[in-house]
Amino acid sequence: MNIFLLLTIAMLMIILMLRRHIPIGPCMLTSGIFIWLMKAPELPYLVQALRETLTMPRTYDILFALYFVMCLEIELRTSGALAGMVQALQRIFSSAKVTLAVMPAFLGLLPSLGGARFSAPIVEEASKNLPIEQDHKAAINFWFRHIFEFSSPIIPGMIMACNIAGFSYSEFILHLAWLTILAFAAGWFVLIRPIKADSSRTEAIANDSQGMQDLWLALSPVIITFILVVFCGFNASAGMGLVTACLFLILRFTKREVGLKDIVIGALDIKMFLNVLCILYFIQILTVTHVLQEIVAAFQSSPLPVPVIIACVSFIIGVLTGMSQGHVAIVMPIVAAMQTGSLNLAGVAMAFGIAGQMLTPTHMCLVITVDYFKANFFKTLKPVLLCEIIILTLFTAYTYFTW
């Protein structure tokens, strides 16, 4: 079967199952097994994919990072620090709408696959008095968390892209940084601007020192984890685990005790963990059956212009893997081989790869966000699609006229 026809059928299967409200994990796994049956129906491939999924360090880094992020959220929420931080920010910005956009963006500077779970309750808290639905909140959390994919030097995909393509960080970031501004503007226009401003003003916090303590308690875990991951060599799960343990002790010291049992048990979201494992297994099935390599080979042998090939491959791999490392690891070597040192071509690969990872159920942050807000997958993705259309249209026009 033609590889693109196979992928089309697999994606249609996922869409139909999601519309029947089947959890995303089983949807992805069913699609992966279908691809396996069509491409390489031999049991050793499934066993190999499962073994690699269960033995890869990345799998446990993701799961433990998610677990500790949920522990951290429970600590902040039950201690009152989360609500206090949002109130303090609304006093600083004088607008809940600004808080909704800025906080997920700020937390997005921390390259953790579990980070969307941390910003989600902040969006929920900040939007309490605003007339917006859960799907809208989910879209806000998901979109603004990822606007720095084009410009942060610590995003794994950016690190890999610069190393593979041979660019300096400053050179590549300067080339793409305007897309972060565009992403914020598109998100504001599509997601924030339509929200009717709350007619009631946020009440002033009676105790300013209490408000600043809440602000520090809520923001410091992000800042400290950022330092541990970037400058101290910690992986995401180890950094989040250490910060979560320290915050627990600090809360006890400041007379804001949170029950250890409530934290440990409350953070065990088995459904979400199973969804994550199913998605990781799906990605490994695509890898061991050589589906990803076949897609690249098919485009390389086509008569399409090089930029169109790179854009299509990047977008498709982004959709299939749902992570920046996936499309960068596969496409950037092709970019380096085709046109070494071409910032324009590398920019095309990044822009379209990120668009693909933002529009797919394989993206962990989307799964986590939809699960937290109990949102509809398609209603959440609709405004995200509109934002991506704006970005890709302007990016394509700019690239065409400046190539």
Short mmCIF file of C-alpha atoms in Angstrom, two decimals, residues 143-320:
data_model
loop_
_atom_site.label_atom_id
_atom_site.label_comp_id
_atom_site.label_asym_id
_atom_site.label_seq_id
_atom_site.Cartn_x
_atom_site.Cartn_y
_atom_site.Cartn_z
CA TRP A 143 -1.05 27.69 22.20
CA PHE A 144 0.73 30.24 24.38
CA ARG A 145 2.86 27.60 26.04
CA HIS A 146 4.57 26.92 22.69
CA ILE A 147 5.26 30.35 21.25
CA PHE A 148 8.96 30.14 22.21
CA GLU A 149 9.54 27.02 20.08
CA PHE A 150 11.05 29.38 17.48
CA SER A 151 13.35 31.36 19.74
CA SER A 152 14.34 29.61 22.96
CA PRO A 153 17.93 28.29 23.01
CA ILE A 154 16.98 25.53 25.49
CA ILE A 155 14.14 23.92 23.53
CA PRO A 156 15.48 20.43 22.64
CA GLY A 157 14.44 20.80 19.01
CA MET A 158 16.31 24.09 18.66
CA ILE A 159 19.45 22.61 20.23
CA MET A 160 19.35 19.64 17.86
CA ALA A 161 18.59 21.79 14.81
CA CYS A 162 21.56 24.10 15.38
CA ASN A 163 23.93 21.20 16.04
CA ILE A 164 22.82 19.19 12.99
CA ALA A 165 22.55 22.06 10.52
CA GLY A 166 25.72 23.76 11.76
CA PHE A 167 24.28 27.13 12.79
CA SER A 168 25.12 29.16 15.87
CA TYR A 169 22.22 29.58 18.28
CA SER A 170 22.21 33.34 17.88
CA GLU A 171 22.19 33.12 14.08
CA PHE A 172 19.27 30.69 13.88
CA ILE A 173 17.25 32.31 16.66
CA LEU A 174 17.61 35.76 15.09
CA HIS A 175 16.35 34.27 11.84
CA LEU A 176 13.20 32.83 13.46
CA ALA A 177 12.56 35.02 16.54
CA TRP A 178 9.98 37.15 14.74
CA LEU A 179 7.78 34.04 14.56
CA THR A 180 7.52 34.05 18.35
CA ILE A 181 6.18 37.62 18.20
CA LEU A 182 3.86 36.59 15.38
CA ALA A 183 2.68 33.55 17.35
CA PHE A 184 1.85 35.72 20.36
CA ALA A 185 0.02 38.21 18.13
CA ALA A 186 -1.92 35.47 16.34
CA GLY A 187 -2.86 33.88 19.66
CA TRP A 188 -3.99 37.22 21.06
CA PHE A 189 -6.07 37.98 17.94
CA VAL A 190 -7.71 34.54 17.74
CA LEU A 191 -7.93 33.46 21.39
CA ILE A 192 -7.71 36.46 23.73
CA ARG A 193 -9.25 39.40 21.85
CA PRO A 194 -12.72 37.80 21.52
CA ILE A 195 -13.01 37.33 25.30
CA LYS A 196 -15.35 39.89 26.80
CA ALA A 197 -13.52 41.79 29.52
CA ASP A 198 -14.72 40.99 33.01
CA SER A 199 -16.85 43.84 34.26
CA SER A 200 -15.85 43.20 37.85
CA ARG A 201 -12.44 44.35 39.00
CA THR A 202 -10.17 41.94 40.82
CA GLU A 203 -10.29 42.73 44.52
CA ALA A 204 -7.09 44.00 46.04
CA ILE A 205 -5.24 41.56 48.20
CA ALA A 206 -5.48 42.64 51.79
CA ASN A 207 -1.96 41.63 52.63
CA ASP A 208 0.59 42.68 49.99
CA SER A 209 3.34 40.62 51.60
CA GLN A 210 1.10 37.55 51.43
CA GLY A 211 0.49 38.19 47.74
CA MET A 212 4.23 38.46 47.04
CA GLN A 213 4.87 35.27 49.00
CA ASP A 214 2.27 33.47 46.88
CA LEU A 215 3.84 34.86 43.72
CA TRP A 216 7.30 33.69 44.77
CA LEU A 217 6.09 30.25 45.86
CA ALA A 218 4.37 29.68 42.53
CA LEU A 219 7.05 31.08 40.19
CA SER A 220 10.19 29.91 41.93
CA PRO A 221 9.68 26.21 41.06
CA VAL A 222 9.74 27.12 37.36
CA ILE A 223 12.78 29.37 37.70
CA ILE A 224 14.73 26.88 39.83
CA THR A 225 13.85 23.93 37.58
CA PHE A 226 14.95 26.02 34.58
CA ILE A 227 18.33 26.59 36.26
CA LEU A 228 18.70 22.93 37.23
CA VAL A 229 17.89 21.69 33.72
CA VAL A 230 19.82 24.29 31.74
CA PHE A 231 22.88 25.01 33.87
CA CYS A 232 23.20 21.98 36.17
CA GLY A 233 22.58 19.14 33.74
CA PHE A 234 19.48 17.72 35.45
CA ASN A 235 16.87 15.99 33.32
CA ALA A 236 13.29 17.24 33.60
CA SER A 237 12.07 14.55 36.00
CA ALA A 238 15.02 14.87 38.40
CA GLY A 239 14.76 18.66 38.43
CA MET A 240 11.00 18.63 39.02
CA GLY A 241 11.33 15.94 41.69
CA LEU A 242 13.92 17.90 43.66
CA VAL A 243 11.93 21.14 43.42
CA THR A 244 8.71 19.38 44.45
CA ALA A 245 10.36 17.90 47.55
CA CYS A 246 11.88 21.25 48.53
CA LEU A 247 8.55 23.04 48.09
CA PHE A 248 6.86 20.49 50.35
CA LEU A 249 9.37 21.32 53.11
CA ILE A 250 9.03 25.07 52.53
CA LEU A 251 5.24 24.85 52.80
CA ARG A 252 5.58 23.04 56.14
CA PHE A 253 8.03 25.68 57.36
CA THR A 254 5.65 28.50 56.37
CA LYS A 255 2.69 26.82 58.13
CA ARG A 256 1.00 25.84 54.86
CA GLU A 257 1.18 22.12 55.34
CA VAL A 258 -0.18 19.87 52.59
CA GLY A 259 -0.78 16.20 53.34
CA LEU A 260 1.92 13.97 51.86
CA LYS A 261 -0.61 11.22 51.17
CA ASP A 262 -2.86 13.67 49.31
CA ILE A 263 0.06 14.67 47.09
CA VAL A 264 1.43 11.18 46.39
CA ILE A 265 -1.94 9.58 45.63
CA GLY A 266 -3.58 12.63 44.06
CA ALA A 267 -0.88 12.86 41.40
CA LEU A 268 -1.41 9.28 40.21
CA ASP A 269 -3.39 9.94 37.05
CA ILE A 270 -3.30 6.39 35.63
CA LYS A 271 -5.43 7.27 32.60
CA MET A 272 -3.04 10.00 31.50
CA PHE A 273 0.05 7.82 32.08
CA LEU A 274 -1.46 5.05 29.93
CA ASN A 275 -2.28 7.55 27.18
CA VAL A 276 1.33 8.75 27.20
CA LEU A 277 2.69 5.19 27.03
CA CYS A 278 0.39 4.35 24.12
CA ILE A 279 1.56 7.42 22.18
CA LEU A 280 5.23 6.62 22.80
CA TYR A 281 4.59 3.04 21.68
CA PHE A 282 2.91 4.36 18.51
CA ILE A 283 5.99 6.45 17.68
CA GLN A 284 8.28 3.44 18.16
CA ILE A 285 6.08 1.32 15.89
CA LEU A 286 6.55 3.93 13.16
CA THR A 287 10.28 3.82 13.79
CA VAL A 288 10.87 0.06 13.77
CA THR A 289 8.64 -0.48 10.71
CA HIS A 290 10.67 2.19 8.86
CA VAL A 291 7.57 4.24 8.03
CA LEU A 292 9.30 7.54 8.81
CA GLN A 293 12.28 6.71 6.59
CA GLU A 294 9.94 5.69 3.77
CA ILE A 295 8.17 9.06 3.90
CA VAL A 296 11.47 10.90 3.58
CA ALA A 297 12.59 8.68 0.69
CA ALA A 298 9.29 9.21 -1.15
CA PHE A 299 9.66 12.97 -1.02
CA GLN A 300 13.34 12.91 -1.95
CA SER A 301 12.53 11.05 -5.17
CA SER A 302 9.72 13.46 -6.15
CA PRO A 303 10.08 16.30 -8.70
CA LEU A 304 8.86 18.94 -6.21
CA PRO A 305 11.07 21.97 -5.40
CA VAL A 306 13.39 21.43 -2.45
CA PRO A 307 11.63 23.92 -0.08
CA VAL A 308 8.27 22.24 -0.78
CA ILE A 309 9.76 18.81 -0.07
CA ILE A 310 11.27 20.00 3.21
CA ALA A 311 8.02 21.71 4.25
CA CYS A 312 5.91 18.62 3.50
CA VAL A 313 8.28 16.15 5.17
CA SER A 314 8.68 18.35 8.24
CA PHE A 315 4.94 18.84 8.62
CA ILE A 316 4.14 15.13 8.25
CA ILE A 317 6.89 14.01 10.63
CA GLY A 318 5.75 16.69 13.08
CA VAL A 319 2.21 15.29 12.94
CA LEU A 320 3.39 11.70 13.38
#
